[in-house]
mmCIF file of C-alpha atoms in Angstrom:
data_model
loop_
_atom_site.group_PDB
_atom_site.id
_atom_site.type_symbol
_atom_site.label_atom_id
_atom_site.label_comp_id
_atom_site.label_asym_id
_atom_site.label_seq_id
_atom_site.Cartn_x
_atom_site.Cartn_y
_atom_site.Cartn_z
ATOM 1 C CA MET A 229 115.878 -199.095 46.903
ATOM 2 C CA THR A 230 116.865 -198.022 50.422
ATOM 3 C CA LYS A 231 120.571 -197.982 49.570
ATOM 4 C CA PHE A 232 119.877 -195.946 46.435
ATOM 5 C CA LEU A 233 117.811 -193.369 48.368
ATOM 6 C CA LEU A 234 120.395 -193.214 51.144
ATOM 7 C CA SER A 235 123.156 -192.679 48.585
ATOM 8 C CA LEU A 236 121.215 -189.824 46.965
ATOM 9 C CA HIS A 237 120.487 -188.310 50.390
ATOM 10 C CA VAL A 238 124.165 -188.359 51.400
ATOM 11 C CA LEU A 239 125.312 -187.024 48.022
ATOM 12 C CA ALA A 240 122.761 -184.221 48.192
ATOM 13 C CA ALA A 241 123.961 -183.308 51.679
ATOM 14 C CA ILE A 242 127.587 -183.226 50.585
ATOM 15 C CA LEU A 243 127.011 -181.397 47.302
ATOM 16 C CA ALA A 244 124.357 -178.929 48.485
ATOM 17 C CA ILE A 245 124.951 -178.269 52.180
ATOM 18 C CA GLY A 246 128.741 -178.516 52.054
ATOM 19 C CA PRO A 247 129.196 -175.504 49.761
ATOM 20 C CA VAL A 248 126.771 -173.429 51.840
ATOM 21 C CA THR A 249 128.645 -174.141 55.066
ATOM 22 C CA VAL A 250 131.999 -173.249 53.502
ATOM 23 C CA ALA A 251 130.852 -170.159 51.568
ATOM 24 C CA ALA A 252 128.811 -168.814 54.488
ATOM 25 C CA SER A 253 131.812 -169.256 56.785
ATOM 26 C CA MET A 254 134.070 -167.351 54.385
ATOM 27 C CA PHE A 255 131.606 -164.500 53.779
ATOM 28 C CA PRO A 256 132.178 -162.334 56.915
ATOM 29 C CA GLN A 257 135.947 -162.273 56.431
ATOM 30 C CA ALA A 258 135.530 -161.459 52.742
ATOM 31 C CA VAL A 259 133.335 -158.490 53.704
ATOM 32 C CA ARG A 260 136.005 -157.302 56.146
ATOM 33 C CA ARG A 261 138.628 -157.476 53.384
ATOM 34 C CA VAL A 262 136.522 -155.227 51.149
ATOM 35 C CA THR A 263 135.993 -152.787 54.005
ATOM 36 C CA VAL A 264 139.730 -152.669 54.727
ATOM 37 C CA ALA A 265 140.797 -152.530 51.052
ATOM 38 C CA VAL A 266 138.850 -149.368 50.261
ATOM 39 C CA PRO A 267 137.824 -147.449 53.361
ATOM 40 C CA VAL A 268 134.546 -145.617 52.904
ATOM 41 C CA GLY A 269 134.969 -141.975 51.982
ATOM 42 C CA THR A 270 138.488 -142.325 50.546
ATOM 43 C CA ALA A 271 139.805 -142.373 47.022
ATOM 44 C CA GLY A 272 141.153 -145.857 47.605
ATOM 45 C CA GLY A 273 144.891 -145.527 47.215
ATOM 46 C CA GLY A 274 145.556 -146.016 43.532
ATOM 47 C CA ALA A 275 144.803 -148.469 40.766
ATOM 48 C CA GLY A 276 146.245 -151.453 42.655
ATOM 49 C CA ALA A 277 143.994 -150.882 45.655
ATOM 50 C CA ALA A 278 140.964 -150.374 43.420
ATOM 51 C CA GLY A 279 141.699 -153.631 41.598
ATOM 52 C CA ALA A 280 142.128 -155.514 44.870
ATOM 53 C CA ALA A 281 138.881 -154.054 46.191
ATOM 54 C CA GLN A 282 137.097 -155.105 42.998
ATOM 55 C CA ASP A 283 138.460 -158.648 43.352
ATOM 56 C CA ASP A 284 137.370 -158.766 47.000
ATOM 57 C CA MET A 285 133.931 -157.450 46.067
ATOM 58 C CA SER A 286 133.633 -160.146 43.392
ATOM 59 C CA THR A 287 134.492 -162.719 46.027
ATOM 60 C CA VAL A 288 131.753 -161.422 48.350
ATOM 61 C CA ARG A 289 129.207 -161.576 45.526
ATOM 62 C CA LEU A 290 130.293 -165.089 44.574
ATOM 63 C CA LEU A 291 130.111 -166.386 48.150
ATOM 64 C CA HIS A 292 126.600 -164.968 48.571
ATOM 65 C CA ARG A 293 125.496 -166.467 45.260
ATOM 66 C CA ILE A 294 126.854 -169.884 46.306
ATOM 67 C CA CYS A 295 124.899 -169.627 49.567
ATOM 68 C CA ARG A 296 121.662 -168.670 47.800
ATOM 69 C CA VAL A 297 121.835 -171.206 44.974
ATOM 70 C CA TYR A 298 123.041 -174.158 47.003
ATOM 71 C CA SER A 299 120.605 -173.503 49.842
ATOM 72 C CA GLY A 300 117.845 -173.860 47.251
ATOM 73 C CA LEU A 301 119.353 -177.128 46.075
ATOM 74 C CA GLY A 302 119.637 -178.163 49.722
ATOM 75 C CA VAL A 303 115.879 -178.726 49.827
ATOM 76 C CA ALA A 304 116.640 -182.094 48.230
ATOM 77 C CA VAL A 305 118.405 -183.219 51.419
ATOM 78 C CA PRO A 306 115.343 -183.434 53.708
ATOM 79 C CA VAL A 307 113.129 -184.629 50.857
ATOM 80 C CA LEU A 308 115.465 -187.529 50.152
ATOM 81 C CA GLY A 309 115.920 -188.001 53.892
ATOM 82 C CA PHE A 310 112.187 -188.499 54.430
ATOM 83 C CA ALA A 311 112.034 -190.938 51.514
ATOM 84 C CA THR A 312 114.999 -192.873 52.917
ATOM 85 C CA ALA A 313 113.557 -192.919 56.442
ATOM 86 C CA ALA A 314 110.202 -194.152 55.144
ATOM 87 C CA ALA A 315 111.915 -196.912 53.163
ATOM 88 C CA MET A 316 113.899 -197.902 56.264
ATOM 89 C CA GLY A 317 110.815 -197.778 58.494
ATOM 90 C CA VAL A 318 112.419 -195.386 60.995
ATOM 91 C CA LEU A 319 110.167 -192.329 60.711
ATOM 92 C CA GLY A 320 109.194 -192.526 64.392
ATOM 93 C CA ASP A 321 112.696 -193.049 65.807
ATOM 94 C CA ALA A 322 113.882 -190.443 68.302
ATOM 95 C CA TRP A 323 117.230 -189.863 66.540
ATOM 96 C CA LEU A 324 115.401 -189.097 63.308
ATOM 97 C CA ILE A 325 112.900 -186.755 64.958
ATOM 98 C CA ALA A 326 115.810 -184.935 66.612
ATOM 99 C CA SER A 327 117.590 -184.725 63.245
ATOM 100 C CA ILE A 328 114.471 -183.351 61.555
ATOM 101 C CA THR A 329 114.077 -180.747 64.283
ATOM 102 C CA LEU A 330 117.723 -179.680 64.042
ATOM 103 C CA THR A 331 117.528 -179.580 60.243
ATOM 104 C CA ALA A 332 114.476 -177.310 60.445
ATOM 105 C CA ALA A 333 116.319 -175.078 62.930
ATOM 106 C CA ALA A 334 119.365 -174.911 60.643
ATOM 107 C CA ALA A 335 117.196 -174.019 57.651
ATOM 108 C CA GLY A 336 115.419 -171.375 59.717
ATOM 109 C CA ILE A 337 118.709 -169.794 60.791
ATOM 110 C CA LEU A 338 119.949 -169.787 57.205
ATOM 111 C CA LEU A 339 116.767 -168.238 55.827
ATOM 112 C CA ALA A 340 116.039 -165.811 58.665
ATOM 113 C CA PHE A 341 119.492 -164.699 59.754
ATOM 114 C CA VAL A 342 122.351 -165.696 57.451
ATOM 115 C CA LEU A 343 121.080 -164.958 53.928
ATOM 116 C CA PRO A 344 119.289 -161.680 54.805
ATOM 117 C CA ARG A 345 122.366 -160.370 56.653
ATOM 118 C CA GLN A 346 124.582 -161.322 53.743
ATOM 119 C CA GLU A 347 122.279 -159.391 51.413
ATOM 120 C CA GLU A 348 122.314 -156.338 53.699
ATOM 121 C CA LEU A 349 126.103 -156.339 53.893
ATOM 122 C CA LEU A 350 126.405 -156.795 50.136
ATOM 123 C CA GLU A 351 124.052 -153.852 49.555
ATOM 124 C CA ASP A 352 126.059 -151.698 51.963
ATOM 125 C CA LEU A 353 129.314 -152.570 50.216
ATOM 126 C CA THR A 354 127.805 -151.925 46.798
ATOM 127 C CA GLY A 355 126.584 -148.526 47.985
ATOM 128 C CA ARG A 356 129.962 -147.819 49.632
ATOM 129 C CA GLN A 357 128.300 -147.655 53.055
ATOM 130 C CA PRO A 358 130.336 -148.364 56.178
ATOM 131 C CA VAL A 359 130.220 -151.897 57.542
ATOM 132 C CA GLU A 360 130.737 -152.267 61.271
ATOM 133 C CA ARG A 361 132.800 -155.212 62.422
ATOM 134 C CA ALA A 362 130.061 -156.101 64.919
ATOM 135 C CA ARG A 363 127.702 -156.846 62.023
ATOM 136 C CA THR A 364 130.123 -159.272 60.413
ATOM 137 C CA ALA A 365 130.767 -160.829 63.833
ATOM 138 C CA ARG A 366 127.016 -161.422 64.343
ATOM 139 C CA LEU A 367 126.783 -162.941 60.884
ATOM 140 C CA ALA A 368 129.732 -165.205 61.705
ATOM 141 C CA MET A 369 127.939 -166.260 64.910
ATOM 142 C CA PHE A 370 124.741 -167.189 63.054
ATOM 143 C CA THR A 371 126.788 -168.993 60.416
ATOM 144 C CA GLY A 372 128.629 -170.923 63.109
ATOM 145 C CA LEU A 373 125.334 -171.929 64.691
ATOM 146 C CA PHE A 374 124.042 -173.078 61.298
ATOM 147 C CA ASN A 375 127.213 -175.136 60.784
ATOM 148 C CA LEU A 376 127.050 -176.584 64.300
ATOM 149 C CA LEU A 377 123.464 -177.726 63.758
ATOM 150 C CA TRP A 378 124.420 -179.441 60.496
ATOM 151 C CA ALA A 379 127.400 -181.112 62.139
ATOM 152 C CA THR A 380 125.107 -182.390 64.899
ATOM 153 C CA VAL A 381 122.634 -183.741 62.342
ATOM 154 C CA THR A 382 125.494 -185.492 60.552
ATOM 155 C CA VAL A 383 126.606 -187.161 63.783
ATOM 156 C CA LEU A 384 123.033 -188.227 64.558
ATOM 157 C CA MET A 385 122.699 -189.712 61.081
ATOM 158 C CA ILE A 386 125.844 -191.782 61.616
ATOM 159 C CA VAL A 387 125.481 -192.778 65.271
ATOM 160 C CA ARG A 388 121.659 -193.126 65.340
ATOM 161 C CA PRO A 389 121.342 -193.496 69.134
ATOM 162 C CA GLY A 390 118.750 -196.090 70.098
ATOM 163 C CA SER A 391 118.342 -197.235 66.504
ATOM 164 C CA THR A 392 117.485 -200.869 65.949
ATOM 165 C CA THR A 393 118.904 -200.773 62.414
ATOM 166 C CA GLY A 394 122.494 -201.037 63.593
ATOM 167 C CA ALA A 395 125.494 -198.714 63.797
#
């Protein structure tokens, strides 16, 4: 049963968290492309520019949707993680407590900083409001922190320092 739970936990992490990390990382640059393609307050520069801007805007919407949907699916990762840890008898191990703490921090950053800022930028683009580069840079910083936390959790899950279960 432990191997089955661990397999589900790893698959959930790959299939749910992986897309969020990639899409969230791509989002700030996609916003910048929309801002450059059709500068606010201009006619755009012809049908080709308008089509490119529409494609870029579709990309921004898609990346945000991936982040929202897959972050919801990502709830399965800690749920399966707790079940796996209980089956392995390692709930009190320091590496697991550190991983839980970092996972909670990553989820907090995603919910409090990444997704709301994505929504704000998407609303601004939809309303043809100007988007300052500093805002996309801050979003990229929060996204990088989110990704760094998940990478650290992944390493802890593999290395398991001080674990008596091997590795």
